[in-house]
Amino acid sequence: MAGRLPGAAAAGTAPLPRALLLLAALALFSLTFLSLRSLRPAAAPSLALDDTPRSLFLPPSFARPSVYHSPEGFASGYAEMEQSFKVYIYPDGDPKTFYQTPRKLTGKYSSEGYFFQNIRESRFRTDDPDQAHLFFVPISPHKMRGKGTSYENMTIIVKDYVEGLINKYPYWNRTLGADHFFVTCHDVGVRAFEGLPFMVKNSIRVVCSPSYNVDFIPHKDIALPQVLQPFALPEGGNDVENRTTLGFWAGHRNSKIRVILARVWENDTELAISNNRISRAIGELVYQKQFYRTKFCICPGGSQVNSARISDSIHYGCVPVILSDYYDLPFNDILDWRKFAVVLKERDVYQLKSILKSISQEEFVALHKSLVQIQKHFVWHSPPLPYDAFHMVMISGFDFTIHHEIYGLVS
């Protein structure tokens, strides 16, 4: 028996090297196949329509995603906002005075009035404060101004009203106002809250004058687009061949940059620059029709960094040229402004003509096409419509709450 063990062992193990060789060959083949396959582009996953995530259903304008920093992220966030976002409006205050009632829905400060109207009409409003993500302080500086309230009295009224809400309700103290917001488009609106420094510091300010060198905090506050509605003429778009004027501006010289713009370029033959405002009411709508004929509409800051001329330009299909320092542009976290506008520093005013002429026709056409895509974001409706100015403001507020809920700053 002992003499047979080596022979038996040899006979039993003889097939083993062949088996190992076969396994090695198979492994080498598999690795080679997988390596070659990895060099091929991956096939898109096949999803049945009912299984497709809602975030993948993008509106038609998302066909060119370059206008949006993250089209998929925006679409998914928007869908989640529609499903879950809730805002509580404080009920206190006499609706016949400054509270809960918009001023008129016309004029260059109408964005404030539209927001007040829209928030009451929207699905986001809740009467249950325990469901709310944000709390709206419904006091309108624009309406105060319309009633002739002085600046001194305005600050007193706002201060007394907000302090009354804080003393009556427990919601402010849970976050020191981090989940509260107020809306103002009128120039004096920001000043109206100067008696409440803790509110300016902690709460979300939705303002038409978002200048981040005067206490505007971009990661917290929201830029409200200043839209002068109703528009006198329809939207412009897909009309590049009609735009033969290089640049256009007409307005009051109520800021340093406007004075310089008029002084340097008012006699130029290719730039239609006027140091006097063309009345919107005269004749055959001369002012508005000029937007249709122009490639680039100059939008210098006025008494504030903002101007309703930006939304005018967008509406009429004229590429806006932003000429204002320290301006946090509306929806800047969502929209890539450089894809549909020319964004300059105020010091660039002296090279304005050469800058605009350096933009090729192909580049201008691309800017114009992108501009048409985002027109719907800069118009107000009552009741509000999907993706309009109201919903863009709300998605900015929703994104703020999502960010801060992660860090436990908002309940």
Coordinates of C-alpha atoms in Angstrom, one line a residue:
M1 CA 0.0 0.0 0.0
A2 CA 2.8 2.3 0.9
G3 CA 4.5 1.7 -2.4
R4 CA 1.4 2.6 -4.3
L5 CA 0.8 6.0 -2.8
P6 CA 3.2 7.9 -4.9
G7 CA 2.0 6.3 -8.1
A8 CA -1.6 6.8 -7.1
A9 CA -0.9 10.4 -6.3
A10 CA 0.8 11.0 -9.5
A11 CA -2.0 9.5 -11.5
G12 CA -4.7 11.5 -9.5
T13 CA -3.0 14.8 -10.0
A14 CA -2.0 14.5 -13.6
P15 CA -5.2 16.2 -15.0
L16 CA -4.8 19.2 -12.6
P17 CA -2.4 21.3 -14.7
R18 CA -4.6 20.9 -17.7
A19 CA -7.6 22.1 -15.7
L20 CA -5.7 25.0 -14.3
L21 CA -4.5 25.9 -17.8
L22 CA -8.1 25.8 -19.1
L23 CA -9.3 28.0 -16.3
A24 CA -6.5 30.5 -16.9
A25 CA -7.3 30.6 -20.6
L26 CA -11.0 31.3 -19.8
A27 CA -10.1 34.0 -17.3
L28 CA -7.8 35.7 -19.9
F29 CA -10.5 35.6 -22.5
S30 CA -13.0 37.1 -20.0
L31 CA -10.7 39.9 -19.0
T32 CA -9.9 40.7 -22.6
F33 CA -13.6 40.8 -23.5
L34 CA -14.5 43.0 -20.6
S35 CA -11.5 45.3 -21.3
L36 CA -12.6 45.7 -24.9
R37 CA -16.2 46.3 -23.9
S38 CA -15.2 49.0 -21.5
L39 CA -13.7 51.0 -24.4
R40 CA -17.1 51.2 -26.1
P41 CA -19.6 53.9 -25.0
A42 CA -22.0 52.7 -22.4
A43 CA -25.5 52.2 -23.6
A44 CA -28.2 54.4 -22.1
P45 CA -30.4 52.6 -19.6
S46 CA -33.7 51.4 -21.1
L47 CA -36.6 52.7 -19.0
A48 CA -40.2 52.3 -19.5
L49 CA -42.1 55.6 -19.5
D50 CA -43.9 54.8 -16.2
D51 CA -40.5 54.0 -14.6
T52 CA -38.8 57.2 -15.7
P53 CA -38.0 59.5 -12.8
R54 CA -40.0 62.7 -12.8
S55 CA -36.8 64.7 -12.8
L56 CA -36.0 63.5 -16.3
F57 CA -39.1 65.1 -17.8
L58 CA -37.6 68.5 -18.7
P59 CA -39.6 71.3 -20.3
P60 CA -38.9 71.8 -24.0
S61 CA -36.6 74.8 -23.4
F62 CA -34.1 72.4 -21.7
A63 CA -33.2 71.0 -25.1
R64 CA -30.2 73.4 -24.9
P65 CA -29.0 72.8 -21.3
S66 CA -26.2 75.4 -21.4
V67 CA -28.6 78.2 -20.3
Y68 CA -29.0 76.4 -17.0
H69 CA -26.1 75.6 -14.7
S70 CA -27.8 72.2 -13.9
P71 CA -30.9 71.5 -16.0
E72 CA -31.5 68.1 -14.4
G73 CA -31.0 69.5 -10.9
F74 CA -33.3 72.4 -11.5
A75 CA -36.0 70.2 -13.0
S76 CA -35.9 67.7 -10.1
G77 CA -35.8 70.5 -7.5
Y78 CA -38.8 72.2 -9.2
A79 CA -40.8 68.9 -9.1
E80 CA -40.0 68.4 -5.5
M81 CA -41.0 72.0 -4.7
E82 CA -44.3 71.6 -6.4
Q83 CA -45.0 68.5 -4.3
S84 CA -44.0 69.6 -0.9
F85 CA -43.1 73.3 -0.4
K86 CA -45.3 75.2 2.0
V87 CA -45.4 78.9 3.1
Y88 CA -47.3 80.4 6.0
I89 CA -48.5 84.0 5.6
Y90 CA -49.0 85.9 8.8
P91 CA -52.7 86.9 9.0
D92 CA -52.2 90.0 11.1
G93 CA -52.6 93.5 9.8
D94 CA -55.4 95.6 8.2
P95 CA -55.6 94.5 4.6
K96 CA -56.8 98.0 3.7
T97 CA -53.5 99.5 4.7
F98 CA -50.0 98.0 4.1
Y99 CA -50.6 94.3 4.8
Q100 CA -51.4 91.3 2.7
T101 CA -52.7 93.5 -0.1
P102 CA -50.6 94.3 -3.2
R103 CA -50.1 97.7 -4.6
K104 CA -51.1 97.9 -8.2
L105 CA -50.0 95.2 -10.7
T106 CA -48.5 97.7 -13.1
G107 CA -45.5 100.0 -13.2
K108 CA -41.8 99.3 -12.6
Y109 CA -42.4 98.1 -9.0
S110 CA -45.2 95.7 -10.0
S111 CA -43.1 92.7 -9.1
E112 CA -43.8 93.3 -5.5
G113 CA -47.5 93.5 -6.1
Y114 CA -47.5 90.4 -8.2
F115 CA -45.7 88.4 -5.6
F116 CA -48.2 89.4 -2.9
Q117 CA -51.0 88.4 -5.3
N118 CA -49.3 85.1 -6.4
I119 CA -48.4 83.8 -3.0
R120 CA -52.1 84.0 -2.0
E121 CA -53.2 82.2 -5.2
S122 CA -50.5 79.5 -5.2
R123 CA -50.5 75.9 -4.0
F124 CA -47.6 76.8 -1.7
R125 CA -49.7 78.7 0.8
T126 CA -50.7 76.8 3.9
D127 CA -52.9 77.8 6.9
D128 CA -51.1 75.4 9.1
P129 CA -47.8 77.0 10.4
D130 CA -46.6 73.5 11.5
Q131 CA -46.4 72.5 7.9
A132 CA -44.6 75.6 6.7
H133 CA -41.0 75.6 5.5
L134 CA -41.0 79.4 5.3
F135 CA -42.9 82.3 6.9
F136 CA -43.9 85.3 4.8
V137 CA -44.0 88.7 6.5
P138 CA -46.6 90.4 4.3
I139 CA -45.9 94.1 4.6
S140 CA -45.6 96.2 1.4
P141 CA -43.2 99.2 1.4
H142 CA -44.4 99.9 -2.1
K143 CA -48.0 100.3 -0.9
M144 CA -46.8 102.6 1.9
R145 CA -44.9 104.7 -0.6
G146 CA -48.1 104.9 -2.7
K147 CA -50.0 106.2 0.3
G148 CA -47.5 108.9 0.9
T149 CA -45.9 107.4 4.0
S150 CA -42.6 109.2 4.9
Y151 CA -39.4 107.2 5.2
E152 CA -39.3 107.9 9.0
N153 CA -42.8 106.7 9.5
M154 CA -42.2 103.7 7.3
T155 CA -39.4 102.4 9.4
I156 CA -41.5 102.8 12.6
I157 CA -44.5 101.0 11.0
V158 CA -42.4 98.1 9.8
K159 CA -40.5 97.8 13.1
D160 CA -43.8 97.8 15.2
Y161 CA -45.4 95.3 12.9
V162 CA -42.6 92.8 12.9
E163 CA -41.9 93.0 16.6
G164 CA -45.7 92.4 17.1
L165 CA -45.5 89.2 15.1
I166 CA -42.4 88.1 17.1
N167 CA -44.1 88.7 20.4
K168 CA -47.4 87.1 19.4
Y169 CA -46.2 83.9 17.6
P170 CA -43.5 81.4 18.6
Y171 CA -42.2 80.7 15.1
W172 CA -39.6 83.5 14.8
N173 CA -37.7 82.3 18.0
R174 CA -37.3 78.8 16.7
T175 CA -34.7 79.9 14.2
L176 CA -34.2 83.6 15.0
G177 CA -36.0 84.4 11.8
A178 CA -33.9 82.3 9.5
D179 CA -37.0 80.8 8.0
H180 CA -38.8 84.1 7.5
F181 CA -38.8 86.3 4.5
F182 CA -40.1 89.6 3.2
V183 CA -40.4 91.0 -0.4
T184 CA -39.8 94.5 -1.6
C185 CA -39.2 95.9 -5.0
H186 CA -39.4 99.6 -4.3
D187 CA -36.1 101.4 -3.9
V188 CA -37.0 102.5 -0.4
G189 CA -38.1 99.0 0.6
V190 CA -34.7 98.0 1.9
R191 CA -34.4 101.1 3.9
A192 CA -37.8 100.5 5.5
F193 CA -36.4 97.5 7.4
E194 CA -33.3 99.3 8.7
G195 CA -34.9 99.5 12.2
L196 CA -34.7 95.7 12.3
P197 CA -31.0 94.9 11.9
F198 CA -31.6 91.3 13.3
M199 CA -34.1 90.7 10.5
V200 CA -31.9 92.1 7.8
K201 CA -29.1 89.8 9.1
N202 CA -31.1 86.6 9.6
S203 CA -34.1 86.6 7.4
I204 CA -34.4 86.1 3.6
R205 CA -34.7 89.4 1.8
V206 CA -36.3 89.2 -1.6
V207 CA -35.4 92.5 -3.2
C208 CA -35.2 94.2 -6.6
S209 CA -31.9 96.0 -5.6
P210 CA -29.6 93.1 -4.8
S211 CA -26.3 94.9 -4.5
Y212 CA -23.9 92.8 -2.5
N213 CA -21.8 95.7 -1.4
V214 CA -24.7 97.1 0.7
D215 CA -25.6 94.2 3.0
F216 CA -27.2 91.9 0.4
I217 CA -26.1 88.4 1.2
P218 CA -26.1 86.2 -1.9
H219 CA -26.2 82.8 -0.2
K220 CA -29.3 83.9 1.8
D221 CA -31.1 86.7 0.0
I222 CA -32.9 86.5 -3.3
A223 CA -32.8 88.9 -6.3
L224 CA -36.3 89.8 -7.4
P225 CA -36.6 90.6 -11.1
Q226 CA -37.9 94.1 -11.7
V227 CA -40.5 93.7 -14.4
L228 CA -42.4 96.6 -15.9
Q229 CA -45.8 95.0 -16.8
P230 CA -48.0 95.0 -18.8
F231 CA -45.7 94.9 -21.8
A232 CA -47.0 97.1 -24.7
L233 CA -45.9 94.7 -27.4
P234 CA -45.5 90.9 -27.8
E235 CA -42.4 89.0 -27.1
G236 CA -39.5 89.3 -29.6
G237 CA -37.7 86.3 -30.8
N238 CA -36.4 84.4 -33.8
D239 CA -36.1 87.8 -35.6
V240 CA -32.3 88.2 -35.8
E241 CA -32.5 89.6 -39.4
N242 CA -34.5 92.6 -38.2
R243 CA -31.8 93.7 -35.7
T244 CA -29.7 96.1 -37.5
T245 CA -28.8 98.6 -34.7
L246 CA -25.8 97.6 -32.7
G247 CA -26.8 99.0 -29.3
F248 CA -29.6 101.1 -27.7
W249 CA -30.2 103.0 -24.5
A250 CA -32.5 105.9 -23.6
G251 CA -33.2 107.0 -20.1
H252 CA -32.7 109.4 -17.2
R253 CA -29.2 110.3 -16.1
N254 CA -29.9 109.3 -12.5
S255 CA -26.6 107.5 -11.8
K256 CA -22.9 108.1 -12.5
I257 CA -22.7 105.3 -15.0
R258 CA -25.6 106.7 -17.0
V259 CA -24.0 110.1 -17.1
I260 CA -20.8 108.6 -18.5
L261 CA -22.7 106.4 -21.0
A262 CA -24.6 109.4 -22.4
R263 CA -21.5 111.6 -22.5
V264 CA -19.3 109.1 -24.3
W265 CA -21.7 107.6 -26.8
E266 CA -24.6 109.9 -27.4
N267 CA -23.2 111.1 -30.8
D268 CA -22.1 107.7 -32.0
T269 CA -23.5 106.6 -35.4
E270 CA -23.7 102.9 -34.5
L271 CA -25.0 103.1 -31.0
A272 CA -28.4 104.6 -30.4
I273 CA -27.7 106.3 -27.1
S274 CA -30.0 109.1 -25.8
N275 CA -29.5 111.1 -22.6
N276 CA -33.3 111.8 -22.5
R277 CA -35.9 109.1 -21.9
I278 CA -38.2 108.3 -24.8
S279 CA -41.7 108.4 -23.4
R280 CA -43.3 105.0 -23.4
A281 CA -46.6 106.7 -24.2
I282 CA -45.8 108.8 -27.2
G283 CA -46.9 108.1 -30.8
E284 CA -46.4 104.6 -32.2
L285 CA -44.5 103.1 -29.2
V286 CA -41.2 104.4 -30.4
Y287 CA -39.3 103.2 -27.3
Q288 CA -40.6 99.7 -27.3
K289 CA -40.1 99.2 -31.1
Q290 CA -36.5 100.2 -30.8
F291 CA -35.9 97.0 -28.8
Y292 CA -37.1 95.0 -31.8
R293 CA -34.5 96.6 -34.1
T294 CA -31.5 96.3 -31.8
K295 CA -29.0 93.6 -31.2
F296 CA -27.7 94.7 -27.8
C297 CA -29.7 96.7 -25.3
I298 CA -27.6 98.6 -22.8
C299 CA -28.8 98.2 -19.2
P300 CA -26.9 100.5 -16.8
G301 CA -27.8 100.7 -13.2
G302 CA -30.0 103.6 -12.1
S303 CA -30.6 104.8 -8.6
Q304 CA -29.9 101.2 -7.7
V305 CA -27.9 98.4 -9.4
N306 CA -31.0 97.0 -11.1
S307 CA -33.2 98.3 -13.9
A308 CA -36.5 97.3 -15.4
R309 CA -34.8 97.7 -18.7
I310 CA -33.2 94.3 -18.3
S311 CA -36.6 92.5 -18.3
D312 CA -37.7 94.8 -21.2
S313 CA -34.7 93.6 -23.2
I314 CA -35.4 90.0 -22.4
H315 CA -39.1 90.3 -23.3
Y316 CA -38.4 92.0 -26.7
G317 CA -35.6 89.6 -27.6
C318 CA -32.7 92.2 -27.4
V319 CA -29.6 90.8 -25.7
P320 CA -29.2 92.7 -22.5
V321 CA -25.8 94.3 -21.7
I322 CA -25.5 94.5 -17.9
L323 CA -23.5 97.5 -17.0
S324 CA -23.6 97.6 -13.2
D325 CA -21.1 96.6 -10.5
Y326 CA -22.0 94.5 -7.4
Y327 CA -25.2 93.2 -9.0
D328 CA -26.4 89.7 -8.0
L329 CA -28.4 89.0 -11.0
P330 CA -31.9 87.4 -10.6
F331 CA -31.9 83.6 -10.5
N332 CA -28.1 83.6 -10.9
D333 CA -27.8 80.3 -9.1
I334 CA -30.0 78.7 -11.8
L335 CA -29.4 80.6 -15.0
D336 CA -26.0 81.1 -16.7
W337 CA -26.4 84.8 -17.6
R338 CA -23.4 84.8 -19.9
K339 CA -25.2 82.5 -22.2
F340 CA -27.9 85.1 -23.0
A341 CA -26.5 88.4 -21.9
V342 CA -23.3 90.4 -22.0
V343 CA -22.1 91.1 -18.4
L344 CA -19.7 94.0 -18.0
K345 CA -18.1 96.1 -15.3
E346 CA -19.0 99.8 -15.2
R347 CA -15.4 100.7 -16.2
D348 CA -16.0 98.8 -19.5
V349 CA -18.3 101.6 -20.7
Y350 CA -15.4 103.4 -22.4
Q351 CA -14.8 100.3 -24.6
L352 CA -18.5 99.5 -25.0
K353 CA -18.6 99.8 -28.8
S354 CA -15.5 97.7 -29.4
I355 CA -16.7 95.0 -27.0
L356 CA -20.0 94.7 -28.8
K357 CA -18.5 94.8 -32.3
S358 CA -16.0 92.0 -31.2
I359 CA -19.0 89.7 -30.8
S360 CA -19.4 87.7 -34.0
Q361 CA -22.8 87.2 -35.7
E362 CA -22.6 83.6 -34.8
E363 CA -22.1 84.4 -31.2
F364 CA -24.9 86.9 -31.2
V365 CA -27.3 84.4 -32.8
A366 CA -26.4 81.9 -30.0
L367 CA -27.1 84.6 -27.3
H368 CA -30.4 85.5 -28.9
K369 CA -31.6 81.9 -29.2
S370 CA -30.7 81.3 -25.5
L371 CA -32.5 84.6 -24.6
V372 CA -35.7 83.3 -26.1
Q373 CA -35.4 80.2 -23.9
I374 CA -35.5 82.1 -20.7
Q375 CA -38.1 84.7 -21.5
K376 CA -40.8 82.8 -19.6
H377 CA -38.8 83.2 -16.4
F378 CA -39.1 87.0 -16.4
V379 CA -42.8 87.5 -16.7
W380 CA -45.6 87.6 -14.0
H381 CA -49.0 86.1 -14.3
S382 CA -52.1 86.1 -12.1
P383 CA -52.7 83.3 -11.2
P384 CA -49.0 82.2 -11.6
L385 CA -47.9 79.9 -14.4
P386 CA -45.2 77.2 -14.3
Y387 CA -41.6 78.5 -14.6
D388 CA -42.7 82.1 -14.5
A389 CA -41.0 84.8 -12.3
F390 CA -43.0 83.8 -9.2
H391 CA -42.0 80.2 -9.5
M392 CA -38.4 81.1 -10.0
V393 CA -38.4 83.1 -6.8
M394 CA -40.1 80.3 -5.0
I395 CA -37.5 77.7 -6.2
S396 CA -34.8 80.0 -4.9
G397 CA -36.5 80.0 -1.5
F398 CA -37.0 76.3 -1.7
D399 CA -33.4 75.6 -2.4
F400 CA -32.5 77.8 0.6
T401 CA -34.6 75.7 2.9
I402 CA -33.2 72.4 1.6
H403 CA -29.7 73.6 2.1
H404 CA -30.3 74.8 5.6
E405 CA -32.4 71.8 6.7
I406 CA -29.3 69.8 6.1
Y407 CA -27.4 71.8 8.7
G408 CA -30.3 72.0 11.1
L409 CA -30.8 75.8 10.8
V410 CA -34.4 75.6 9.6
S411 CA -36.9 73.3 11.3

